[in-house]
Coordinates of C-alpha atoms in Angstrom, one line a residue:
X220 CA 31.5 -75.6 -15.5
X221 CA 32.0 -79.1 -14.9
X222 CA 34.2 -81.7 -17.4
X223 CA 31.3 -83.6 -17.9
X224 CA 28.9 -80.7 -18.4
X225 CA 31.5 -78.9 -21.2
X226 CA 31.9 -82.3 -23.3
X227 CA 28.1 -83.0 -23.6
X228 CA 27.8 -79.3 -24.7
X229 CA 30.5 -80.1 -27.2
X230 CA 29.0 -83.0 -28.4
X231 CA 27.1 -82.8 -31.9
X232 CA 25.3 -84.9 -34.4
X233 CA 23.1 -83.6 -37.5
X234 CA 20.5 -85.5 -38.3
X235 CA 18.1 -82.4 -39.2
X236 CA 16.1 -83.9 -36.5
X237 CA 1.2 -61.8 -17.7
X238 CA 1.0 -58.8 -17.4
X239 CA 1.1 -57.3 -14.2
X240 CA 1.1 -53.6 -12.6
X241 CA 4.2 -51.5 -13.7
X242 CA 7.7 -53.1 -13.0
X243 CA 9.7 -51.8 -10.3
X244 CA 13.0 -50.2 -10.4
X245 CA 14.3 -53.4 -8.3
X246 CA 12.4 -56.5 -10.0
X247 CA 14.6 -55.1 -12.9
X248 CA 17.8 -55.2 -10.5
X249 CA 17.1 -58.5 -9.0
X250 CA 16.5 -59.9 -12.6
X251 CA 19.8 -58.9 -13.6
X252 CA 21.2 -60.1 -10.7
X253 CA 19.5 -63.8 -11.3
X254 CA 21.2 -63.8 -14.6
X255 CA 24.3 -62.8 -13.5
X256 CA 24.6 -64.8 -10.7
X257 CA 27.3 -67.6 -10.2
X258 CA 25.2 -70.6 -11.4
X259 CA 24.5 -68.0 -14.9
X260 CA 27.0 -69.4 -18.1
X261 CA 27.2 -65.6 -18.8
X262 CA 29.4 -65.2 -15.8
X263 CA 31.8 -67.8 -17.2
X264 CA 33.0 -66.3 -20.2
X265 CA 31.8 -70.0 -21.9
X266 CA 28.7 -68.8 -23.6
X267 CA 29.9 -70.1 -27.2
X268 CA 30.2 -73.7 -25.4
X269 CA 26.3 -73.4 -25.0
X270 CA 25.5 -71.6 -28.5
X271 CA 27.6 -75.1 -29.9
X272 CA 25.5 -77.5 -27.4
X273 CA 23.6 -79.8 -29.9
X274 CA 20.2 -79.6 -28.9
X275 CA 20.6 -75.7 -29.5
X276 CA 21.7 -76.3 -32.9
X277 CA 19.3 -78.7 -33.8
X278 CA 16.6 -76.3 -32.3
X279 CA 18.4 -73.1 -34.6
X280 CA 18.7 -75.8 -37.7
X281 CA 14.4 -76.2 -37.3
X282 CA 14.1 -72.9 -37.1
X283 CA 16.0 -71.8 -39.8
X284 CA 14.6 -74.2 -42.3
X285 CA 10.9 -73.6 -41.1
X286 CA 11.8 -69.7 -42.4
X287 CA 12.7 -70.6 -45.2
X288 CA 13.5 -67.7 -47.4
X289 CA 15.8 -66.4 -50.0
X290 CA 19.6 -67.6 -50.6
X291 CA 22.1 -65.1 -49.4
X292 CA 25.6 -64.2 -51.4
X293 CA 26.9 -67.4 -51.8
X294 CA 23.6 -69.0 -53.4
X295 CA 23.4 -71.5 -51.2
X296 CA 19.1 -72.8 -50.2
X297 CA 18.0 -73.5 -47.3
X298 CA 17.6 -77.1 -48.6
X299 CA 21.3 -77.5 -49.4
X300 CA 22.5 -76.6 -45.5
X301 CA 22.0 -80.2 -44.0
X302 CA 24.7 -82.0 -46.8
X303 CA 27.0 -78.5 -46.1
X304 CA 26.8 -78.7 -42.4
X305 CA 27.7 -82.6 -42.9
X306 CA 30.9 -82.0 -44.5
X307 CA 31.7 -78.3 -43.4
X308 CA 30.6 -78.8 -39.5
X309 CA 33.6 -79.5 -37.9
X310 CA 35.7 -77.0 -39.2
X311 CA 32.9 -74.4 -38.8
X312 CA 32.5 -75.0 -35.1
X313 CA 36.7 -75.0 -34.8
X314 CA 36.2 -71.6 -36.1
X315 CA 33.5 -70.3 -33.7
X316 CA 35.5 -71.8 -30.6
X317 CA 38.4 -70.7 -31.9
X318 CA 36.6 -66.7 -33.0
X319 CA 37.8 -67.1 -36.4
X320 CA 34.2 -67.8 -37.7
X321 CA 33.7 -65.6 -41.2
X322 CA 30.9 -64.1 -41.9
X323 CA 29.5 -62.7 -45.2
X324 CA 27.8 -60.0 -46.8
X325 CA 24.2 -59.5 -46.8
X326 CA 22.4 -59.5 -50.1
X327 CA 20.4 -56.4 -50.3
X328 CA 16.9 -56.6 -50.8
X329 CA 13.8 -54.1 -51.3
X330 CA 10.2 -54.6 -50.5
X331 CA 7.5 -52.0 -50.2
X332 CA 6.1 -51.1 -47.2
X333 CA 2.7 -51.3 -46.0
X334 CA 2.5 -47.4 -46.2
X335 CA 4.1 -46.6 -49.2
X336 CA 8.1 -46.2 -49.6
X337 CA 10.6 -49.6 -49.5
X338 CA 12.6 -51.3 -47.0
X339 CA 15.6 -52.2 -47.0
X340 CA 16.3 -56.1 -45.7
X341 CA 19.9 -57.6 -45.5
X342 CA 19.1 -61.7 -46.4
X343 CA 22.5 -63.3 -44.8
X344 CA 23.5 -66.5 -46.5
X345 CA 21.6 -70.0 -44.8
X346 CA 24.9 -70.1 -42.8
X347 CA 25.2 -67.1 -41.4
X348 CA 21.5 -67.5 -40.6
X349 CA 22.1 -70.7 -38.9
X350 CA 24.9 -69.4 -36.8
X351 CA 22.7 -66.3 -35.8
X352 CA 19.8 -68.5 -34.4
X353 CA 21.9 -70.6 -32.3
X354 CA 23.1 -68.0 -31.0
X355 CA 19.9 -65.6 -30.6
X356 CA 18.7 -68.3 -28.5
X357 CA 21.3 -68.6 -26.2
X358 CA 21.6 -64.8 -25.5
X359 CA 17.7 -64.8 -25.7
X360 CA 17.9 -66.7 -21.9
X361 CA 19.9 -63.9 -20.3
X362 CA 18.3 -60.8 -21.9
X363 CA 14.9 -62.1 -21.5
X364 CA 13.7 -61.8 -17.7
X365 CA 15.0 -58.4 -17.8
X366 CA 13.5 -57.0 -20.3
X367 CA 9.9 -54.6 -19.9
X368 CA 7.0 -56.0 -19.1
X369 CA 6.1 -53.0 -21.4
X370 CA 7.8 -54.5 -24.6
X371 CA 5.6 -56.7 -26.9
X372 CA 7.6 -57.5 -30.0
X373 CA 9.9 -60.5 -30.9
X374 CA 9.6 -61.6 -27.3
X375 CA 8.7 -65.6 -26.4
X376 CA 4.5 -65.6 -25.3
X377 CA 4.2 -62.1 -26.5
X378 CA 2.4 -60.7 -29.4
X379 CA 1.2 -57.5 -31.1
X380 CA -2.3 -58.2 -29.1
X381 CA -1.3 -57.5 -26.0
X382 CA 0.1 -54.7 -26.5
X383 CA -3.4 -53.5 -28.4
X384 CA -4.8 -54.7 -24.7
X385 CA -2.3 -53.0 -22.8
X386 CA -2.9 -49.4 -24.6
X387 CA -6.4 -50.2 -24.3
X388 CA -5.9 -50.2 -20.7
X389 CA -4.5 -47.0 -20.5
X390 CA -7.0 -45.5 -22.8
X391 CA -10.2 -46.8 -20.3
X392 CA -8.1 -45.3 -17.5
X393 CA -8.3 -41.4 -18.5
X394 CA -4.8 -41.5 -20.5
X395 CA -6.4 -40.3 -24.0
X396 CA -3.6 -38.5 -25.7
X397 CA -0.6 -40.3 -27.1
X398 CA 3.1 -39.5 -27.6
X399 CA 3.4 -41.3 -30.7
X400 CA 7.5 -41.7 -31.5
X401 CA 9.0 -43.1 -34.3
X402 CA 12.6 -43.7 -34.8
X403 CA 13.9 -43.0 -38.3
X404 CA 15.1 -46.1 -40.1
X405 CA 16.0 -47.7 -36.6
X406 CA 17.6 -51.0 -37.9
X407 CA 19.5 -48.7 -40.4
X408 CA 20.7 -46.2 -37.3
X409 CA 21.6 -48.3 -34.7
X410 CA 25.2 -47.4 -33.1
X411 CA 27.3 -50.4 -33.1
X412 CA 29.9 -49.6 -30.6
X413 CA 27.1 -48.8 -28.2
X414 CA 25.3 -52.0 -29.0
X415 CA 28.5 -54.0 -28.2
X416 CA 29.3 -52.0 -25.2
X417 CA 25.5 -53.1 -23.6
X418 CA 25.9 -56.7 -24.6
X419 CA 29.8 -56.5 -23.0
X420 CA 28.4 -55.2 -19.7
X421 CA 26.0 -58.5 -19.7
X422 CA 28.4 -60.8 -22.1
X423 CA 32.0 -62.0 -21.0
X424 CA 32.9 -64.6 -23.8
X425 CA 34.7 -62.5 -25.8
X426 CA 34.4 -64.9 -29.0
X427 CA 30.7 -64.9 -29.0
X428 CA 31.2 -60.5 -29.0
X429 CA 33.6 -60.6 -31.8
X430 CA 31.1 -63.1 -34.0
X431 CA 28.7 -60.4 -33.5
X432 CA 30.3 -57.5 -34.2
X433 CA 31.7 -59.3 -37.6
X434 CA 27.6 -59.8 -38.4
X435 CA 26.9 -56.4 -37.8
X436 CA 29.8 -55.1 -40.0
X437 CA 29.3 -57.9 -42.6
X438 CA 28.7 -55.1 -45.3
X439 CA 25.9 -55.0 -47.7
X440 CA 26.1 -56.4 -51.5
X441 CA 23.6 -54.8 -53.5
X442 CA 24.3 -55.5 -57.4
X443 CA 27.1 -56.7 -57.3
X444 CA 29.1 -54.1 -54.9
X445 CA 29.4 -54.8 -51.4
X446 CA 29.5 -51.7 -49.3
X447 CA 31.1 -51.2 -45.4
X448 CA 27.8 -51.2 -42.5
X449 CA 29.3 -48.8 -39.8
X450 CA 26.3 -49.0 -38.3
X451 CA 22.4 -50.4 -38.0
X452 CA 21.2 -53.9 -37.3
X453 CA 20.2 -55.8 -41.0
X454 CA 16.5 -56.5 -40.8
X455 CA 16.4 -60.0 -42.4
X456 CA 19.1 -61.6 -40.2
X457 CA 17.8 -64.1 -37.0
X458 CA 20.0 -61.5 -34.6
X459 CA 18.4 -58.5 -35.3
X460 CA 15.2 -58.7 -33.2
X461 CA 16.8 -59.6 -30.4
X462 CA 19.1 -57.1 -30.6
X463 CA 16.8 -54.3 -31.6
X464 CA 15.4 -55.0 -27.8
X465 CA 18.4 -55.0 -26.2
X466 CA 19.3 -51.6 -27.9
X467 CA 15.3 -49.8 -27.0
X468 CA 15.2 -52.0 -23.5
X469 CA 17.6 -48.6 -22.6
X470 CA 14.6 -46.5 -23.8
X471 CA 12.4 -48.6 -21.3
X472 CA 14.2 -48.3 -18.8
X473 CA 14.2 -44.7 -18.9
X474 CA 10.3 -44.2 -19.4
X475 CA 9.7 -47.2 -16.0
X476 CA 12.3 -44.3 -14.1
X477 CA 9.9 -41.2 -15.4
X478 CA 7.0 -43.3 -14.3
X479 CA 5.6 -43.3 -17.9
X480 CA 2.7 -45.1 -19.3
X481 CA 4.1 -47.0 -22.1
X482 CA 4.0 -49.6 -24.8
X483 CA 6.1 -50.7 -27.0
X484 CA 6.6 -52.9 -29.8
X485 CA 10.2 -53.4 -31.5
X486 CA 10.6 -49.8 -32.7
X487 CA 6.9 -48.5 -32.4
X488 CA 6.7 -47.0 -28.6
X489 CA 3.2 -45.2 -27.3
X490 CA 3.4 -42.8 -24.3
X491 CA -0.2 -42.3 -23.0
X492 CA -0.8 -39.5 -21.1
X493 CA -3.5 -37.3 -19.8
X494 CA -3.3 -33.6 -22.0
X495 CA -2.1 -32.5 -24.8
X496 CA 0.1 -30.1 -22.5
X497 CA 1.6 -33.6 -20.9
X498 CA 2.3 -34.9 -24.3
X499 CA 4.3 -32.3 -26.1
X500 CA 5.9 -31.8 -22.4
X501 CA 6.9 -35.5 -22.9
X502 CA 7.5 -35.8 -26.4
X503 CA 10.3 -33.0 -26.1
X504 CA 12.0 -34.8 -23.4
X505 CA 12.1 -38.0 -24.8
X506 CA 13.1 -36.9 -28.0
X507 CA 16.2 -35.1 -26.8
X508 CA 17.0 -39.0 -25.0
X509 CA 16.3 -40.6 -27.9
X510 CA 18.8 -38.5 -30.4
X511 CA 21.6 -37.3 -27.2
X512 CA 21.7 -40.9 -25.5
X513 CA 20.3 -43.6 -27.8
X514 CA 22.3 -41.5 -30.9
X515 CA 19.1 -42.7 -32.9
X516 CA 17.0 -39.9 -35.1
X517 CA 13.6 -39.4 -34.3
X518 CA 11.2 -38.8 -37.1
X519 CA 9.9 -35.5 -36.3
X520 CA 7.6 -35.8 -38.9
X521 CA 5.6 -38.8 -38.3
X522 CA 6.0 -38.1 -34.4
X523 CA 2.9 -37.1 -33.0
X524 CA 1.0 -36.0 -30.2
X525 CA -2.9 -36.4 -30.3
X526 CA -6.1 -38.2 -29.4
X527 CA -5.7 -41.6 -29.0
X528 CA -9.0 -41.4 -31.5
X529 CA -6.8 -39.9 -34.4
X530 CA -4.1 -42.3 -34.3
X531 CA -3.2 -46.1 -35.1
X532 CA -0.8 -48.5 -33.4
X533 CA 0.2 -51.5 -35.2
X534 CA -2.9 -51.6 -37.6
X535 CA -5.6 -51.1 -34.7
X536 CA -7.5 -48.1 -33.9
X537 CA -10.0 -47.2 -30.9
X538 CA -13.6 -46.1 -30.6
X539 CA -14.8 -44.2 -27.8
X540 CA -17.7 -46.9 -26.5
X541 CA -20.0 -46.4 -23.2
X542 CA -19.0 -45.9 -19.7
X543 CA -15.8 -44.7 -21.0
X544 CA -15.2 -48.2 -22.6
X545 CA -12.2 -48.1 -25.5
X546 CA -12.9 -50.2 -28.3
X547 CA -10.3 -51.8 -30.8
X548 CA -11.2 -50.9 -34.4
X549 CA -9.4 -52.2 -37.7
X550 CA -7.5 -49.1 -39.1
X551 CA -8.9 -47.4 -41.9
X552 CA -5.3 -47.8 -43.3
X553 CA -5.5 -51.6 -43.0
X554 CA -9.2 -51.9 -44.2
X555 CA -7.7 -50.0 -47.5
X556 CA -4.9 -52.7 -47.8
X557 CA -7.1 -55.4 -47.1
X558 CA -9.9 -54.4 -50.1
X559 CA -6.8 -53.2 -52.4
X560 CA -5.2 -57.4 -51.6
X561 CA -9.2 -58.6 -53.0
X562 CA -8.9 -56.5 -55.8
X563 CA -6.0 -57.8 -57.2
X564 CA -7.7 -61.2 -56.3
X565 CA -10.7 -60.9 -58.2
X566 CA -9.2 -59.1 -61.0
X567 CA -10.1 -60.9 -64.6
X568 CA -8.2 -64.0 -64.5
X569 CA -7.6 -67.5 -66.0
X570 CA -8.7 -69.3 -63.0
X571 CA -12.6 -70.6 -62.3
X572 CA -14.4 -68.8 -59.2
X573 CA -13.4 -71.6 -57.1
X574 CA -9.9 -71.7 -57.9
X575 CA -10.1 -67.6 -56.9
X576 CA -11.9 -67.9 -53.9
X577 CA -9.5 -70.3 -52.7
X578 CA -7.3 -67.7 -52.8
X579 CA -9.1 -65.1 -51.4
X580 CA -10.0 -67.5 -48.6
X581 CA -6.4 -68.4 -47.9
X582 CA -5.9 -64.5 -47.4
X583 CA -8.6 -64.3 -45.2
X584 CA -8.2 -66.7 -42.7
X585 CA -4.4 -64.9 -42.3
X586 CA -6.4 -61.7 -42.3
X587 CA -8.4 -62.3 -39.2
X588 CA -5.9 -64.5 -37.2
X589 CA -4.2 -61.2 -36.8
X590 CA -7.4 -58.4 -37.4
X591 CA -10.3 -60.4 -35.8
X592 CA -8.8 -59.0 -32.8
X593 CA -11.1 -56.1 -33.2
X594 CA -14.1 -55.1 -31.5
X595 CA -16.2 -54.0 -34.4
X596 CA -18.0 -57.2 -36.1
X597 CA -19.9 -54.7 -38.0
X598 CA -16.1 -54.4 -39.9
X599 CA -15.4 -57.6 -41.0
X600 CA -19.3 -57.9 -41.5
X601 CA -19.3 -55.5 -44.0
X602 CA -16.0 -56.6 -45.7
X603 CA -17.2 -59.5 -46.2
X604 CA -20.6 -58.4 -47.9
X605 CA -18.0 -56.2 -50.0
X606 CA -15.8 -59.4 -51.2
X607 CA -19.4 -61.1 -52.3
X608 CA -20.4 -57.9 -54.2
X609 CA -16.7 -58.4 -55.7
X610 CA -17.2 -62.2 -56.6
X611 CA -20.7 -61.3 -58.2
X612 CA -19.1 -58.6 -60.0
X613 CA -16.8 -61.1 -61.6
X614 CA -19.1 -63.7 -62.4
X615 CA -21.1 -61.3 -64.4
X616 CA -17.8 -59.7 -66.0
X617 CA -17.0 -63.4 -67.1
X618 CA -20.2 -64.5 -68.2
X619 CA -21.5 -64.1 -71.6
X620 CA -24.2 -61.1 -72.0
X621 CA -27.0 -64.0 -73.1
X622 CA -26.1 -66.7 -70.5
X623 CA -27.0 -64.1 -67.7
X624 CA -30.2 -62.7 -69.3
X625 CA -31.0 -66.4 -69.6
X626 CA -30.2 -66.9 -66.5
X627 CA -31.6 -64.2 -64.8
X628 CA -35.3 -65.1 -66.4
X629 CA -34.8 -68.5 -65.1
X630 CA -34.6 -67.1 -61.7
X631 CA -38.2 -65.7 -62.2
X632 CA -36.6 -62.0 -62.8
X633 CA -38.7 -59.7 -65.1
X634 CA -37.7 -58.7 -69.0
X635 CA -36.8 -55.5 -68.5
X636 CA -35.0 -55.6 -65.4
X637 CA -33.2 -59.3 -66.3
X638 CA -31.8 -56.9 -69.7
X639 CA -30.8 -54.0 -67.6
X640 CA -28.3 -55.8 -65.8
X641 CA -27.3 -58.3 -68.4
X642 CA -26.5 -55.1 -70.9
X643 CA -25.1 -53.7 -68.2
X644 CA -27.0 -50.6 -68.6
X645 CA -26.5 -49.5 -64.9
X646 CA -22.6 -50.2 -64.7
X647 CA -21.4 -53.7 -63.9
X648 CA -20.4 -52.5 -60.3
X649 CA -24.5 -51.3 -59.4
X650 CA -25.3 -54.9 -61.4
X651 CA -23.6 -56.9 -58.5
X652 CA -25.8 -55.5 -55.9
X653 CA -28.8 -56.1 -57.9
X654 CA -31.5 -58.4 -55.7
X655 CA -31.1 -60.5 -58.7
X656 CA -27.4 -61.3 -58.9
X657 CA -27.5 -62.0 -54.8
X658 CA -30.6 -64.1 -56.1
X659 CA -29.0 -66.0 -58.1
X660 CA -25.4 -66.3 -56.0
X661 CA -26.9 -66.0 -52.7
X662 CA -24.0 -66.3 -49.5
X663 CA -24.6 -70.1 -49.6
X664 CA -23.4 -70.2 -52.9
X665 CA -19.7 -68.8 -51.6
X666 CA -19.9 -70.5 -48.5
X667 CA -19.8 -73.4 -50.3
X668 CA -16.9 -72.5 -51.8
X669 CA -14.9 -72.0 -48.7
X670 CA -15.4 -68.3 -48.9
X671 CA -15.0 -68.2 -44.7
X672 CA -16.7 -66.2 -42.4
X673 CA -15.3 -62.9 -41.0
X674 CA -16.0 -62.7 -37.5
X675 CA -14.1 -61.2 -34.0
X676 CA -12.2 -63.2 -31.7
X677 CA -10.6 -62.4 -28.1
X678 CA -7.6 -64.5 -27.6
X679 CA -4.9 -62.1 -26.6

């Protein structure tokens, strides 16, 4: 590395400012190769000089404030890192060129997951976060081209979508039965001394090694008690995708040697295969690499082998369509999530209806950037038809008895039937779908309101 080149790297000032067919054995080979070659800053043992380049910390400092999230140990907000980086900076990057950086415990924290159960996150402090970044990106350059062209997740121009597509794709070809694995607590179970043996194979700067080991062994502080990790990745912490990949890119590897049709997305891997003789044939064998050589535990409970029909991947199912045609359906398991999210929406509150269907419409939109993916409109046509009913069903839970009979007979609806739903004779739920309450709140009315449209989209 040239004089000149090291000193601009050195240099820093804060200012806050396709897919193709399957890879072969050798593309993986000579992508190695192009990252290891001479003119590679992994072959010169100065990778920390590039991690402390400014332009890669301003990018990690961007980063790590558009995140956001919680304070770590120390208490310290994302907010408060650009005055602590102006008076704690130089010393900090002596450290890291030096390998004396500290790092401290994660704060433990719980959230439930989607499907019942909690997870458990490690939130490092803003510092430690901001040191992770600059770093993930740097290591992110030589990992990269060599990963699968079979893995989805955390990955720059990949997404969840494509890898929907790409088990589509199998699917349409005749490969209806899938190995469905899942690793038990991966980011809890990953080996370390494995994990720094892979990144020493790739990694000679022995400063940037030693930074990462001290984050993985950072502990845990969970009221008030900090606890020795001896092993697993924290979820929470800007590293931990990036090394999750480099841990599974083993797996991939393996499954591209067997000739395996495969998809995978951070932990969740797909085999797709032709029987249900193949699959259990499969699912045996990969099992035994995934617990002997990986030393990760597979969950032999929530492994499967079955119909791609019976099973969801990453909140998408399939529907067999015509001419052997595989169509992307929304799980039932998300669908339940999705009207359980509305119903805590629309449940009696303070706020007027357009105040809650702000709300719901914020959800929405969030909703269908990542589910409007699917290829049943008749889905989101329905669940949108459902929310109305919901939003009816409040109005006339909020309303007085007499303003809606009033109501109602200005509408031109009869006595009898304007005083059955006003008392509520029928149940307030059978009231909403009355012809008279969509009468009087037709869809224009929650339109107007910004309720927005549910409809498909094919972007992947």
């Amino acid at each position: 590395m040239s004089a000149k080149r090291r000193k601009t790297q050195l240099e820093l000032s804060f200012d806050g400012k396709g897919r193709g067919e399957a890879p072969k054995l050798q593309s993986r080979v000579e992508a190695h190769m192009a990252v290891n070659s001479s003119e590679s800053p992994a072959s010169t043992g100065s990778i920390m000089e590039e991690v402390l380049n400014g332009e890669n910390l301003r990018k990690a400092y961007k980063r790590v404030r558009a995140n956001k999230g919680s304070p770590g140990v120390d208490g310290m907000s994302v907010d408060e890192l650009k005055e602590y980086l102006k008076e704690n900076w130089p010393e900090t990057r002596r450290l890291l060129l030096e390998g004396e950086y500290k790092v401290q415990p994660v704060k433990r924290v719980k959230i439930p997951k989607p499907n019942g159960g909690m997870r458990n996150l490690g939130i490092p402090t803003v510092m430690d976060r901001f040191v992770q970044q600059a770093i993930a990106q740097v290591l992110q350059k030589y990992f990269e081209p060599t990963f699968s062209e079979y893995s989805y997740g955390f990955r720059p121009g990949r997404s969840a979508h494509q890898a929907i597509k790409q088990a589509q794709e199998y699917i349409e070809a005749g490969h209806e039965y899938v190995v469905d694995t899942d690793i038990e607590k991966f980011f809890d179970g990953v080996n370390h001394d494995r994990l720094m043996s892979k990144l020493a194979k790739r990694i000679e700067d022995k400063r940037v090694l030693k930074v990462i080991r001290k984050f993985l062994q950072s502990g845990v502080m969970d009221e008030g008690l900090v606890s020795p990790t001896t092993k697993g990745t924290p979820q929470g912490g800007s590293l931990s995708p990036l090394l999750s990949n480099i841990v599974l890119d083993e797996l991939d590897e393996e499954l591209e040697k067997r000739g395996h049709k495969f998809v995978r997305y951070a932990d969740d891997c797909n085999i797709y295969v032709k029987s249900e003789r193949a699959g259990h044939r499969v699912m045996s064998s990969v099992g035994k690499y995934i617990e002997r050589k990986l030393k990760l535990k597979l969950n032999r409970t929530k492994s499967a082998v079955a119909t791609v029909w019976e099973r969801d991947y990453l909140g998408f199912g399939f529907l067999k369509g015509k001419k052997k045609k595989a169509l992307r359906k929304v799980s039932e398991k998300s669908v339940k999530r999705f009207k359980e999210r509305i119903r805590e929406l629309t449940r009696r509150t303070k706020l007027n209806m357009r105040q809650i269907v702000k709300k719901i419409a914020e959800y929405v939109i969030g909703w269908i950037g990542y589910y409007g993916y699917c290829e049943t409109q008749s889905t989101l046509r329905d669940l949108e038809a459902w929310i109305r009913r919901r939003l009816r069903c409040l109005i006339w839970k909020q309303w007085k008895q007499g303003n809606i009979y009033r109501r109602l007979r200005r509408e031109g609806i009869g006595i009898g039937q304007a005083w059955n739903i006003a008392s509520g004779r029928h149940g307030q739920w059978r009231a909403s779908r009355s012809k008279a309450m969509s009468k009087m709140f037709p869809n224009d009315f929650f339109r107007e309101m910004g309720l927005p449209k549910m409809k498909t989209r094919n972007d992947a």
